[in-house]
mmCIF file of C-alpha atoms and ligand atoms in Angstrom:
data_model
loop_
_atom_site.group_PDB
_atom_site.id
_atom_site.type_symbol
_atom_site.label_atom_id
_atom_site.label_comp_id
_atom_site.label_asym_id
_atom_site.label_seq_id
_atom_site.Cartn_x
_atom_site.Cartn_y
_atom_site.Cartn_z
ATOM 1 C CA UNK A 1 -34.276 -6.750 12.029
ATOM 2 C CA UNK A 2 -34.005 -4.071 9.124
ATOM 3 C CA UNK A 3 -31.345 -4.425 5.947
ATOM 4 C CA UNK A 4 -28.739 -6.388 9.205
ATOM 5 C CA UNK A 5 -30.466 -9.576 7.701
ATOM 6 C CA UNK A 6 -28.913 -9.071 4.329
ATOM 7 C CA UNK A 7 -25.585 -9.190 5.192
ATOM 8 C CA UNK A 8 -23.115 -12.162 3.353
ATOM 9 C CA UNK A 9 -23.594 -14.522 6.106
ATOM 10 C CA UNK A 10 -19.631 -15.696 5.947
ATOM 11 C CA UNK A 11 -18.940 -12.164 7.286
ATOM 12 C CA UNK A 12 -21.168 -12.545 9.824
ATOM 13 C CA UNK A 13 -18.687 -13.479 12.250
ATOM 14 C CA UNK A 14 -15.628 -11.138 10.713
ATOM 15 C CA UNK A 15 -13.800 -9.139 13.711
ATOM 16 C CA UNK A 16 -12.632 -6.395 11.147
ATOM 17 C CA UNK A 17 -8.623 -5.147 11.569
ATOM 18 C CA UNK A 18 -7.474 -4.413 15.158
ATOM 19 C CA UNK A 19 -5.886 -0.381 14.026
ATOM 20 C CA UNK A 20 -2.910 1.358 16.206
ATOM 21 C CA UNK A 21 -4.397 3.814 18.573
ATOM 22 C CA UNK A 22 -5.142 7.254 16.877
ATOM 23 C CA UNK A 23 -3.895 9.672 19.656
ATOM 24 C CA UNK A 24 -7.153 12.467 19.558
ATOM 25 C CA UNK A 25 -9.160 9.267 20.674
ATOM 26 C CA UNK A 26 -7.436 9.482 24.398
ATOM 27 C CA UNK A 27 -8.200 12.810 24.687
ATOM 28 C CA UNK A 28 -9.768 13.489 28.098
ATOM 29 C CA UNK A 29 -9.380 9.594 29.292
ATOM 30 C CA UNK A 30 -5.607 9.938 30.039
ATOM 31 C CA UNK A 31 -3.550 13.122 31.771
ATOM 32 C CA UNK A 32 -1.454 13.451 29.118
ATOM 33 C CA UNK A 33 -1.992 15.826 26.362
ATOM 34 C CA UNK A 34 -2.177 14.676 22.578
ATOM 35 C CA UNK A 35 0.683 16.750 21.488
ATOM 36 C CA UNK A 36 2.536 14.975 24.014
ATOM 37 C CA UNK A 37 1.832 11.694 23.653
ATOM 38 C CA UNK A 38 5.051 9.023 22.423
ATOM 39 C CA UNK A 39 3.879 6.952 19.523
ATOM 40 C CA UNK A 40 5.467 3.905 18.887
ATOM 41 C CA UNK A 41 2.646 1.724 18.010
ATOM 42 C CA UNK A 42 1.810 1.870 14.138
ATOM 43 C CA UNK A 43 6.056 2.224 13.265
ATOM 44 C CA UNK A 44 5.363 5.624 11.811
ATOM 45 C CA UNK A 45 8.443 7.898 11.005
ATOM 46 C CA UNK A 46 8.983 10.374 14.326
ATOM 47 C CA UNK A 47 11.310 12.375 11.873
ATOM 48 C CA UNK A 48 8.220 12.858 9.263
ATOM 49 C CA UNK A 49 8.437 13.558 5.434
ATOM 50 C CA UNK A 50 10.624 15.578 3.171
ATOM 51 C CA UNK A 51 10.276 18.721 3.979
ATOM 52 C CA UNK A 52 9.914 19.277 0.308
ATOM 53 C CA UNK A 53 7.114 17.164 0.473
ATOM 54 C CA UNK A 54 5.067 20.271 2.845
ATOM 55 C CA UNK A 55 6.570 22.488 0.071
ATOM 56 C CA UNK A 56 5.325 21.176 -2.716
ATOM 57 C CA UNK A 57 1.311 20.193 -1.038
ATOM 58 C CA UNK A 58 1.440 24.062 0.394
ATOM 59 C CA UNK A 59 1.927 25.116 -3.172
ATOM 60 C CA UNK A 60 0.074 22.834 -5.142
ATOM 61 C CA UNK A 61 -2.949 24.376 -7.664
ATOM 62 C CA UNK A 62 -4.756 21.805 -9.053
ATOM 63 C CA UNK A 63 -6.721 19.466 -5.923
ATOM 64 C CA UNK A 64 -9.718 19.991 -8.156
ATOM 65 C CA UNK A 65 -8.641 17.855 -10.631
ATOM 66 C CA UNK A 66 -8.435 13.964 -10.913
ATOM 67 C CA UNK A 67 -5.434 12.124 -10.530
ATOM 68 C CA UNK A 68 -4.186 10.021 -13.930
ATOM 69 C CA UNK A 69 -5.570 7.171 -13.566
ATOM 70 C CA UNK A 70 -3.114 5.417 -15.229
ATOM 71 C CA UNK A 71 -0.524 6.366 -12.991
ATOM 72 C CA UNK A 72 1.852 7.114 -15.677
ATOM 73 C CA UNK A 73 4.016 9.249 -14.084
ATOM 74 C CA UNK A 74 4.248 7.790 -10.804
ATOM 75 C CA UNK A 75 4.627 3.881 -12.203
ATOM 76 C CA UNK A 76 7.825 5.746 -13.829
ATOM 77 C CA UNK A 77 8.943 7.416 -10.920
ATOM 78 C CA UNK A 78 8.863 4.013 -8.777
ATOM 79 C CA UNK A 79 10.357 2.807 -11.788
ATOM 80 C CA UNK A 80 13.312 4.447 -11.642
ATOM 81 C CA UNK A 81 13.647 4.107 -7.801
ATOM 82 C CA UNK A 82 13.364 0.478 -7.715
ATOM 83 C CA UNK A 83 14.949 0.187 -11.168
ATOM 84 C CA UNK A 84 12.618 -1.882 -13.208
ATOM 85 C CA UNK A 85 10.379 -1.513 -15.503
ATOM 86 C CA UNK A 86 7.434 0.477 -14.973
ATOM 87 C CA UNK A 87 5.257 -2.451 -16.761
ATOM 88 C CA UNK A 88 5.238 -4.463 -13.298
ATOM 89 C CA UNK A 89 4.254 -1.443 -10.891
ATOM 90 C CA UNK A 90 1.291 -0.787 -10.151
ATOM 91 C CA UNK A 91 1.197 2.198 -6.932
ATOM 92 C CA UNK A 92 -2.092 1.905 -4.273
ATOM 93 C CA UNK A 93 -3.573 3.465 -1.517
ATOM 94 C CA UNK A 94 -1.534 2.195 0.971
ATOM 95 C CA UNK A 95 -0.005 -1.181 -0.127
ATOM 96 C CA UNK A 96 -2.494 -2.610 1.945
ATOM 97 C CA UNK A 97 -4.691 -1.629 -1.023
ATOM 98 C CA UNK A 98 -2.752 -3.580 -3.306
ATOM 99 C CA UNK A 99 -2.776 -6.933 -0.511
ATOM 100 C CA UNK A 100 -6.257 -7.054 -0.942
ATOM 101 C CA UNK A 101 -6.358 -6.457 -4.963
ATOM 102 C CA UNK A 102 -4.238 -9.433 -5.361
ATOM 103 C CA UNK A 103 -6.769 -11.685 -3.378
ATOM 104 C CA UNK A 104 -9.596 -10.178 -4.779
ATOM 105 C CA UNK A 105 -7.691 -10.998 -8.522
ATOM 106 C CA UNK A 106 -6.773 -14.535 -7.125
ATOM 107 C CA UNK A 107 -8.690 -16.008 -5.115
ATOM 108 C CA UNK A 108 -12.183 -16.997 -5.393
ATOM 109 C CA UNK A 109 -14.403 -18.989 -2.895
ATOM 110 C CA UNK A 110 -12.969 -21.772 -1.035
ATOM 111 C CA UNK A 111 -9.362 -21.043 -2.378
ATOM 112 C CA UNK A 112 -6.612 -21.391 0.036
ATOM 113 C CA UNK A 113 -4.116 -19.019 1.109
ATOM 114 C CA UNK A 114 -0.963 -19.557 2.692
ATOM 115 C CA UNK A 115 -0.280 -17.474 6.134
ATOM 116 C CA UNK A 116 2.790 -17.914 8.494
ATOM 117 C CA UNK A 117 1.571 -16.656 11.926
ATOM 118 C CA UNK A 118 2.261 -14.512 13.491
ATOM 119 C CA UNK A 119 2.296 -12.043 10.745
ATOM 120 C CA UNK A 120 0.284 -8.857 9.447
ATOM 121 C CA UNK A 121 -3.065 -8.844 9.925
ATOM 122 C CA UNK A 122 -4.079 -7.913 6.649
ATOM 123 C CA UNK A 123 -3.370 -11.164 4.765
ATOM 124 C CA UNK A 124 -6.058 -12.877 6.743
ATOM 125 C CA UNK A 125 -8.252 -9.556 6.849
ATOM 126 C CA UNK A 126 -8.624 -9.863 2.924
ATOM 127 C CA UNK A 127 -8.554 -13.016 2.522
ATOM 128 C CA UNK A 128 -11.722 -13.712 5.031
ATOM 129 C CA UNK A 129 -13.056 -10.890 3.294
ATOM 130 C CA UNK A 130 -13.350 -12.374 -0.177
ATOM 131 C CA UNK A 131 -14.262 -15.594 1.170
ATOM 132 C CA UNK A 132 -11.139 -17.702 0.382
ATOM 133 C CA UNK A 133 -9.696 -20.377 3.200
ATOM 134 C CA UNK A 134 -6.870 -19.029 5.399
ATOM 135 C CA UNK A 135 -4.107 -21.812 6.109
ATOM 136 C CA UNK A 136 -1.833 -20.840 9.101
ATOM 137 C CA UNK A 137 1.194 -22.440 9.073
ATOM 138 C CA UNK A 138 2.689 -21.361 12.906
ATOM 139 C CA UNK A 139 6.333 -20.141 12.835
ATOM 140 C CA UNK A 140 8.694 -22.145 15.321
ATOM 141 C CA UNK A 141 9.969 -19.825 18.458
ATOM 142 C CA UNK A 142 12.647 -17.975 17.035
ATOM 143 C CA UNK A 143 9.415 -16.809 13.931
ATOM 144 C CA UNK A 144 11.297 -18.741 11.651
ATOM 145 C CA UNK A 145 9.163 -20.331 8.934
ATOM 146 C CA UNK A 146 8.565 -23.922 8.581
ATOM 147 C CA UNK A 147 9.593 -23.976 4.883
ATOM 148 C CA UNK A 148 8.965 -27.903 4.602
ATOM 149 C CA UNK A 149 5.210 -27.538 6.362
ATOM 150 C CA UNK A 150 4.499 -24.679 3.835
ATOM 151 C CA UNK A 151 5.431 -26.990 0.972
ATOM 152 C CA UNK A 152 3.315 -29.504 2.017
ATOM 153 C CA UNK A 153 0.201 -27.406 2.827
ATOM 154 C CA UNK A 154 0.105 -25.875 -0.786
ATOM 155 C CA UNK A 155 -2.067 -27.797 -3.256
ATOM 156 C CA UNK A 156 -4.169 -27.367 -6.245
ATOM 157 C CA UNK A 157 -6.398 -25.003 -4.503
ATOM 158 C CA UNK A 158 -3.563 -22.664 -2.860
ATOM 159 C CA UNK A 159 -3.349 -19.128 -5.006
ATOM 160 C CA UNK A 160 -0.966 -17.151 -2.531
ATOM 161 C CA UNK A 161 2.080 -18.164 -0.151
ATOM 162 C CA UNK A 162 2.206 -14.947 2.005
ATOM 163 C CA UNK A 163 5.675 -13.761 3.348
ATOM 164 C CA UNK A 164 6.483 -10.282 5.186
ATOM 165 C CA UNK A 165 10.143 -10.263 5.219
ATOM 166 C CA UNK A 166 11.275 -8.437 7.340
ATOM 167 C CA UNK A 167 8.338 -10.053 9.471
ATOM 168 C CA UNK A 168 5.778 -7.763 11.227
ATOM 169 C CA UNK A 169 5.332 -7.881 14.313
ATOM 170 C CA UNK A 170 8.372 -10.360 14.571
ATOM 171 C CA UNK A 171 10.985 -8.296 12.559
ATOM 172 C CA UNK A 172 13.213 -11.471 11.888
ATOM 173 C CA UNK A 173 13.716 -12.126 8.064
ATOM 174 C CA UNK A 174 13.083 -15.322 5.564
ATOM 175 C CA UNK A 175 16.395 -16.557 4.289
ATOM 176 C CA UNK A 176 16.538 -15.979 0.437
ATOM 177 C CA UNK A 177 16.636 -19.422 -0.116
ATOM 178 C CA UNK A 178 13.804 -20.245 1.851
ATOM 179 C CA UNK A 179 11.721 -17.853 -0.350
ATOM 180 C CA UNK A 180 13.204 -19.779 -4.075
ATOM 181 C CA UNK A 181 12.372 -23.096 -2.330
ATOM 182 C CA UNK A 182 8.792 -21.386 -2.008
ATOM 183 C CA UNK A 183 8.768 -20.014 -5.613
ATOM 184 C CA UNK A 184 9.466 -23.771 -6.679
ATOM 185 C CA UNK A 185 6.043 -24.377 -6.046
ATOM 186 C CA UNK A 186 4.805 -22.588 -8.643
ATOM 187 C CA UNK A 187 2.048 -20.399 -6.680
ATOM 188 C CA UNK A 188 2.413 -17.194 -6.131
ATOM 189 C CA UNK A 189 4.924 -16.017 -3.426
ATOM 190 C CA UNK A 190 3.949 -12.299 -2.131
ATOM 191 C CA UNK A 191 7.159 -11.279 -0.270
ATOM 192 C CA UNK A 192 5.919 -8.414 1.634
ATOM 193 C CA UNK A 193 9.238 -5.520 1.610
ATOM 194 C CA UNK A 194 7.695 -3.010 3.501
ATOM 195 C CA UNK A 195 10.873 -2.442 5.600
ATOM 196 C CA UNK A 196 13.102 -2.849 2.848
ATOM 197 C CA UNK A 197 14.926 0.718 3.338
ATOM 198 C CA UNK A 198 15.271 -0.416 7.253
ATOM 199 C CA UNK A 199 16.703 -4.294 6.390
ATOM 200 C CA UNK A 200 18.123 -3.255 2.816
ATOM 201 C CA UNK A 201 17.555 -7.185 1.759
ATOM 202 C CA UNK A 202 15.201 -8.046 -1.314
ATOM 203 C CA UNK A 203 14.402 -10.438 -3.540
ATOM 204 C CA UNK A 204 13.625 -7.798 -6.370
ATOM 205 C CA UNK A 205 16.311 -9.421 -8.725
ATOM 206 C CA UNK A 206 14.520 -12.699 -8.694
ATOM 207 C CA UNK A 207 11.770 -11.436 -10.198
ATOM 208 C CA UNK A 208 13.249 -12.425 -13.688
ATOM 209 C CA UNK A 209 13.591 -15.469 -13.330
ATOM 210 C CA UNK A 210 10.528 -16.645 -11.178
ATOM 211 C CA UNK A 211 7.341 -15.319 -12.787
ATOM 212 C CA UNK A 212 5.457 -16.374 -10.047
ATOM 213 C CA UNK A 213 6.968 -13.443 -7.203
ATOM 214 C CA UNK A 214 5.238 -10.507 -6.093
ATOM 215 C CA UNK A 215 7.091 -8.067 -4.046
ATOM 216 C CA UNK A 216 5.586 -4.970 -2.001
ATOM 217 C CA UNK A 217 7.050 -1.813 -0.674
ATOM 218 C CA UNK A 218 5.537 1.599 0.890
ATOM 219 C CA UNK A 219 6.225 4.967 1.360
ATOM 220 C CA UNK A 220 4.205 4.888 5.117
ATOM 221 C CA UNK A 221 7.131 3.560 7.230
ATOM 222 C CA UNK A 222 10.998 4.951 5.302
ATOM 223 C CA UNK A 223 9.412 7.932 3.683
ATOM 224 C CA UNK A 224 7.737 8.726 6.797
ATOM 225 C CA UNK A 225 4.054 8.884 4.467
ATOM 226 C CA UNK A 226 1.887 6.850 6.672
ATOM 227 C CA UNK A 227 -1.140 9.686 6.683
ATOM 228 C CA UNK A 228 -0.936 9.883 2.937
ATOM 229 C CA UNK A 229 -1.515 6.418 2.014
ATOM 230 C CA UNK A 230 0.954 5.205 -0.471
ATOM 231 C CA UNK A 231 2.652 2.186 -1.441
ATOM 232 C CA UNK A 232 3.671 0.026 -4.541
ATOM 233 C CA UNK A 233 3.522 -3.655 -5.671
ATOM 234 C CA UNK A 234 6.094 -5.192 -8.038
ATOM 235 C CA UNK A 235 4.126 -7.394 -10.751
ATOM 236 C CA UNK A 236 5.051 -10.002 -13.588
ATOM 237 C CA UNK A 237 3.680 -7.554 -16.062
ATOM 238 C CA UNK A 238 0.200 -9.816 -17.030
ATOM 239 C CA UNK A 239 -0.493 -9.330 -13.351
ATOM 240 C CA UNK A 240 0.306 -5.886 -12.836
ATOM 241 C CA UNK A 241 -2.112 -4.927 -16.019
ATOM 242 C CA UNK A 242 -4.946 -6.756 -14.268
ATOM 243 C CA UNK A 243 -4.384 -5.147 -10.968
ATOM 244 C CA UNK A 244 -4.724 -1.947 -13.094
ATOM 245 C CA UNK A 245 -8.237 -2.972 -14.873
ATOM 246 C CA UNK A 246 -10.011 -3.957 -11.499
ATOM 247 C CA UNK A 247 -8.540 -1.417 -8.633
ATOM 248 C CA UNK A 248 -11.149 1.247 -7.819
ATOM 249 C CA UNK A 249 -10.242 4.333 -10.600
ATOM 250 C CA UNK A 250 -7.686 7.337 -8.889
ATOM 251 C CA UNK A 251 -6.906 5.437 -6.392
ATOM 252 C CA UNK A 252 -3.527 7.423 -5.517
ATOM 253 C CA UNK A 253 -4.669 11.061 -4.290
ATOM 254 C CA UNK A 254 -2.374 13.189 -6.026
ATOM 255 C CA UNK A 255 -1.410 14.699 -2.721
ATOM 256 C CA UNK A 256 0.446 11.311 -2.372
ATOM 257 C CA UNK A 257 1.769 11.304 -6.348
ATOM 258 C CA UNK A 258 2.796 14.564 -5.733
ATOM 259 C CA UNK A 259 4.782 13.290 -2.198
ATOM 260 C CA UNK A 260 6.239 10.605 -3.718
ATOM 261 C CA UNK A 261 8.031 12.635 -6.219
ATOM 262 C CA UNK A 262 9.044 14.548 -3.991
ATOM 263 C CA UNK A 263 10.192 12.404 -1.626
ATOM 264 C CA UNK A 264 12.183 10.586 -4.386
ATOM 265 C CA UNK A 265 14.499 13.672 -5.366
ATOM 266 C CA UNK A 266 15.143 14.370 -1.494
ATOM 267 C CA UNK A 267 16.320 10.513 -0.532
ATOM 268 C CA UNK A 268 19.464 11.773 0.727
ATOM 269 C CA UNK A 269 17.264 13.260 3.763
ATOM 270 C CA UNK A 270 15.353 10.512 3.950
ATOM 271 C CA UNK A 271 18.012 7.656 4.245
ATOM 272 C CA UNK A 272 19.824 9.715 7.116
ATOM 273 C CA UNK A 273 16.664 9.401 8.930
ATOM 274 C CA UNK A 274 16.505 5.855 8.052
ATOM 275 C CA UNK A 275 19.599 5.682 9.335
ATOM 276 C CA UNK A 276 19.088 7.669 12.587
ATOM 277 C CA UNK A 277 16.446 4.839 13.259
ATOM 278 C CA UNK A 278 18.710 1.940 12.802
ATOM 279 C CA UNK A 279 21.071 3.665 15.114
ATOM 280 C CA UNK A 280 18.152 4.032 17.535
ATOM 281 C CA UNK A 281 16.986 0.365 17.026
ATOM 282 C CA UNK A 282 19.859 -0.371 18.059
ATOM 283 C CA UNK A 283 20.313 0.946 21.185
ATOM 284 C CA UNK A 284 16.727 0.480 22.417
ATOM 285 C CA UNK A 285 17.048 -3.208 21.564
ATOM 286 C CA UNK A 286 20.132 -2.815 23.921
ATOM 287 C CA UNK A 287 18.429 -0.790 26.977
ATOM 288 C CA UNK A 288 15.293 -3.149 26.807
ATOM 289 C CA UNK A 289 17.369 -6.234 27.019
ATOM 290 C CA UNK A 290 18.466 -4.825 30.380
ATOM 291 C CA UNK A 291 15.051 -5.323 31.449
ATOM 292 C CA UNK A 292 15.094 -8.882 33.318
ATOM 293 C CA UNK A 293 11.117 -8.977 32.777
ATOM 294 C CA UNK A 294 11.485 -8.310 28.739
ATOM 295 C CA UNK A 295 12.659 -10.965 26.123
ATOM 296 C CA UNK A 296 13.694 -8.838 23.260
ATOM 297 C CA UNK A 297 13.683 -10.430 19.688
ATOM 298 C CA UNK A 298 16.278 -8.938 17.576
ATOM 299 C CA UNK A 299 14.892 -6.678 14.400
ATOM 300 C CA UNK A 300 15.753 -5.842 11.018
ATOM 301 C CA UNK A 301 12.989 -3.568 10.570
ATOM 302 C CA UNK A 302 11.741 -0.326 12.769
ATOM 303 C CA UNK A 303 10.309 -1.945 15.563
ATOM 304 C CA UNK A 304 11.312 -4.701 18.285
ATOM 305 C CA UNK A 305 9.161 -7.206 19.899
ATOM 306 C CA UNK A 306 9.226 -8.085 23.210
ATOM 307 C CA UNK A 307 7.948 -10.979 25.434
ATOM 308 C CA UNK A 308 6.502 -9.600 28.713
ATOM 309 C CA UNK A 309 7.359 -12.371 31.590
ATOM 310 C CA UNK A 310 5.839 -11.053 34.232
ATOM 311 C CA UNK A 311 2.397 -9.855 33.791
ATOM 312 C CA UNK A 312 0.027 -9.676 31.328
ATOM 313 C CA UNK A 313 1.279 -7.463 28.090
ATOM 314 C CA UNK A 314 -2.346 -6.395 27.981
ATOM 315 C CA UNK A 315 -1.522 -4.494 31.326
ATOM 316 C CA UNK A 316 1.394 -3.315 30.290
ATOM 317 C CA UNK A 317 0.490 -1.591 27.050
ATOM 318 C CA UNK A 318 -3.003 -0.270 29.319
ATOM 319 C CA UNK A 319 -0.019 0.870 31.782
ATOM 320 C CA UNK A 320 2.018 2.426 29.341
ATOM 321 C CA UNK A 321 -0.956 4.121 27.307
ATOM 322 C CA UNK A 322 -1.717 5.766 30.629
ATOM 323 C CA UNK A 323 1.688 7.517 31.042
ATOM 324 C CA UNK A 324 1.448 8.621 27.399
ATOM 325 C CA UNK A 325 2.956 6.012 25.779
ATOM 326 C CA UNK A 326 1.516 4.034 22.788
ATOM 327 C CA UNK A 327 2.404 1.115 22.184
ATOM 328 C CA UNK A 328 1.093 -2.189 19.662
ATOM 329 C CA UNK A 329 -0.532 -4.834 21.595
ATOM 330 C CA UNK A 330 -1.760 -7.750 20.141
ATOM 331 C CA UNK A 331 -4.587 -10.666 20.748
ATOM 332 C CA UNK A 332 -3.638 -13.065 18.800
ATOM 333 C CA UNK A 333 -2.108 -16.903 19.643
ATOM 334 C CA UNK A 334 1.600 -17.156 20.525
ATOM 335 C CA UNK A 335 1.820 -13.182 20.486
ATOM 336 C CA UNK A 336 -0.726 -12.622 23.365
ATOM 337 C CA UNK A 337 2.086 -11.935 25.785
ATOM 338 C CA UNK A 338 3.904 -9.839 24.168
ATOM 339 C CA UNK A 339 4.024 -5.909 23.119
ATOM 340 C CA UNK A 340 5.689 -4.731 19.688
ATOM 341 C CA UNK A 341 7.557 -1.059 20.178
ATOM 342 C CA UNK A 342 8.623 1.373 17.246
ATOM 343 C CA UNK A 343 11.928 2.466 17.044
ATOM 344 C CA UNK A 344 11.689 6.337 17.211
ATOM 345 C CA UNK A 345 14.013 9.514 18.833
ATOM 346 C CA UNK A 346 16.604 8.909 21.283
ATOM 347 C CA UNK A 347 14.672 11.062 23.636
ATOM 348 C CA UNK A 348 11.321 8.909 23.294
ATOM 349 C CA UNK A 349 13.716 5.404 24.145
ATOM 350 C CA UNK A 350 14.330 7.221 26.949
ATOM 351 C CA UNK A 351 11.301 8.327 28.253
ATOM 352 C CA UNK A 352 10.173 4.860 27.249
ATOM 353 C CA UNK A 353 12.742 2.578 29.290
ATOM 354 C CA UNK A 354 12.086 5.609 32.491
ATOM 355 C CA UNK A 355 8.500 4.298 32.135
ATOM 356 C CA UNK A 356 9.249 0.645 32.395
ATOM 357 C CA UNK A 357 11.306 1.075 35.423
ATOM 358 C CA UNK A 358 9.011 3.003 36.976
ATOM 359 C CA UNK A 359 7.277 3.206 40.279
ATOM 360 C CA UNK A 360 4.174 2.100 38.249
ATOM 361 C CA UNK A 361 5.553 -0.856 37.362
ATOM 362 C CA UNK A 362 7.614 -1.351 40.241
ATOM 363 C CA UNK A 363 6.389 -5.101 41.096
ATOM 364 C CA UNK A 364 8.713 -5.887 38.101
ATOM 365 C CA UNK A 365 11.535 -4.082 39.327
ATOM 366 C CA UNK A 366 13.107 -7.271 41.589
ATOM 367 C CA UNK A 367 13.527 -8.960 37.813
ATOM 368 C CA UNK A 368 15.704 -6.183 36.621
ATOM 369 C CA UNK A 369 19.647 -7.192 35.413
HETATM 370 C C1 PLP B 401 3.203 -1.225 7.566
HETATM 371 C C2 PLP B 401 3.124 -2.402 6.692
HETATM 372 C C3 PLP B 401 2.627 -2.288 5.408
HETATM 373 C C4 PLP B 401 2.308 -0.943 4.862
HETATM 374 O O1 PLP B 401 1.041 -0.668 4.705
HETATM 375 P P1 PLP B 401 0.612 0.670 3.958
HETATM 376 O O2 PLP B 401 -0.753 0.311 3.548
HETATM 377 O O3 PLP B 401 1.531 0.870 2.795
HETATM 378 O O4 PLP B 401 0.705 1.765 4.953
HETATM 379 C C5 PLP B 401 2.591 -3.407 4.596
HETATM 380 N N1 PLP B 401 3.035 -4.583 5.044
HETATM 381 C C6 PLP B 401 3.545 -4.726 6.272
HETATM 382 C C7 PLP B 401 4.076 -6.038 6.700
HETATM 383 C C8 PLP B 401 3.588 -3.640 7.132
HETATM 384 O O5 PLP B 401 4.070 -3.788 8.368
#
């Protein structure tokens, strides 16, 4: 054994994150083409960026020089978008950057965070990785959180209550109350907004009163910036300047400053295709509901979940993924049967639900309303 041997030994057993499918992988191991292959597996925009935001990149002079650091300009860009100070932004490469700066600011060996599962993989992906305790606190069968078990589970070594709201893959939301009773606490409540332009509910104004809330947005799912890697935490100010001393320097590309400012003067576009998706979520929620062999969980983000009856979800996603069709499938407790879809086009619903009645999944058929 060379250099293996030196390896932290708590990582030793780390599984790494579970990704969506990229679609070049399948090339040659399924009939259908890449160009034509239906994503709805990593709830990516299928109406893309501003078109202003291909203008501006095409045009722009200066990739051979560093982004600010600082993010000056961006942190007052966001600022004015989410209308609050620039003081408690601080923008990252991804927000999934700015997950794991938090831990890595927070918590130190053998602290505990708070997770309430199912939920996004990353919490537990950075929190494994910096060697602080994961405690899972299961959501009851509707997702809902157990707001009196999380109380109880936090103690003097807890550092972060985690919270996507809406929930991924669930999509149900936290009640605002739920979240203050969390705040009262007194650790530190990350309520994860990445869906915020798709549920329009936040908790943003609270952040004046409870000095102890973190919220997170991105650009990767509304914006439609997923490839860029681009998304923005709300701080209380002490926080946000520490983020800023220990994050790995430029870590915004400007390709992605430039895109978000961009992106910001051109919302008018982007909300119509926001709102093209809610339409959409909408009426796939109502199509897959006619399936007798689907339970469909209602959504307030850009993606539903649904509970496969009738065979494995595993076989159904493989099934799907052969006709061209991505979807997310996931190995995890209490989620293992079922298959999380993106809301996209009208045209991919339908080539979606013509799928799931098909001849290839005929066995299911007899179940059908
Ligand atoms: C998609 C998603 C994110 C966004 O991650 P980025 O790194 O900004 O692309 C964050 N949180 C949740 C819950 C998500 O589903």
């Amino acid at each position: 054994m060379g250099i293996e041997k030196l390896i932290r030994k708590d990582l030793l057993a780390f599984g790494g994150y579970s990704a969506a499918t990229a679609p070049e992988t399948l090339e040659g191991k399924i009939k259908v083409a890449t160009k034509d292959i239906i994503k709805l597996d990593a709830n990516e925009n299928p109406y893309g960026c501003s078109p202003r935001v291909n203008k501006a990149l095409s045009q722009y002079k200066q990739f051979n020089i560093y982004p600010d650091d600082g993010q000056e300009k961006l942190r007052k860009l966001l600022a004015g978008y989410v209308d609050i100070d620039a003081s408690y932004i601080v923008a990252g490469n991804g927000s999934n950057q700015l997950i794991d700066l938090l831990i890595r600011l927070l918590v130190s060996k053998s602290d505990e965070v708070i997770n309430c599962t199912p939920t996004f993989g990353i919490y537990s992906f950075s929190t494994k990785l910096c060697g602080g305790t994961l405690v899972e606190i299961p959501r009851d069968n509707d997702f809902n959180i157990d707001i009196a078990r999380v109380k109880s589970a936090v103690n003097k070594k807890t550092k972060i209550i985690f919270i996507a709201n809406p929930n991924n893959p669930t999509g149900n939301l936290t009640p605002k109350k739920d979240i203050i009773e969390l705040l009262g606490t007194g650790v530190s409540v990350v309520v994860d907004e990445a869906y915020y332009e798709f549920s329009r509910q936040t908790v943003l104004p609270l952040m004046k009163k409870y000095k102890n809330l973190i919220v997170l947005r991105t650009f990767s799912k509304w914006a439609g910036l997923a490839g860029l890697r681009v998304g923005y935490g709300l701080f209380p100010p002490g926080i946000a300047d520490f983020i800023l001393r220990i994050k790995i320097p430029y870590n915004v590309n400007v390709a992605a400053t430039t895109a978000v400012a961009e992106s910001l003067k051109d919302i008018g576009y982007l909300m119509a295709s926001v709102q093209k998706l809610i339409a959409e979520r909408k009426r796939l929620f109502t199509r897959l509901q006619r399936i007798g062999w689907l339970k469909v969980y209602p959504s307030q983000a850009n993606f539903i979940l649904c509970r496969v009856l009738n065979m494995e979800a595993k076989e159904l996603y493989k099934r799907l993924q052969v006709e061209g069709i991505l979807v997310r499938y996931f190995d995890q407790p209490r989620i293992k049967d079922c298959i999380r879809i993106s809301v996209s086009k009208p045209e991919h619903t339908d080539a979606l639900i013509k799928a799931l009645r098909s001849k290839s999944l005929r066995q299911n058929r007899r179940m059908d309303k």
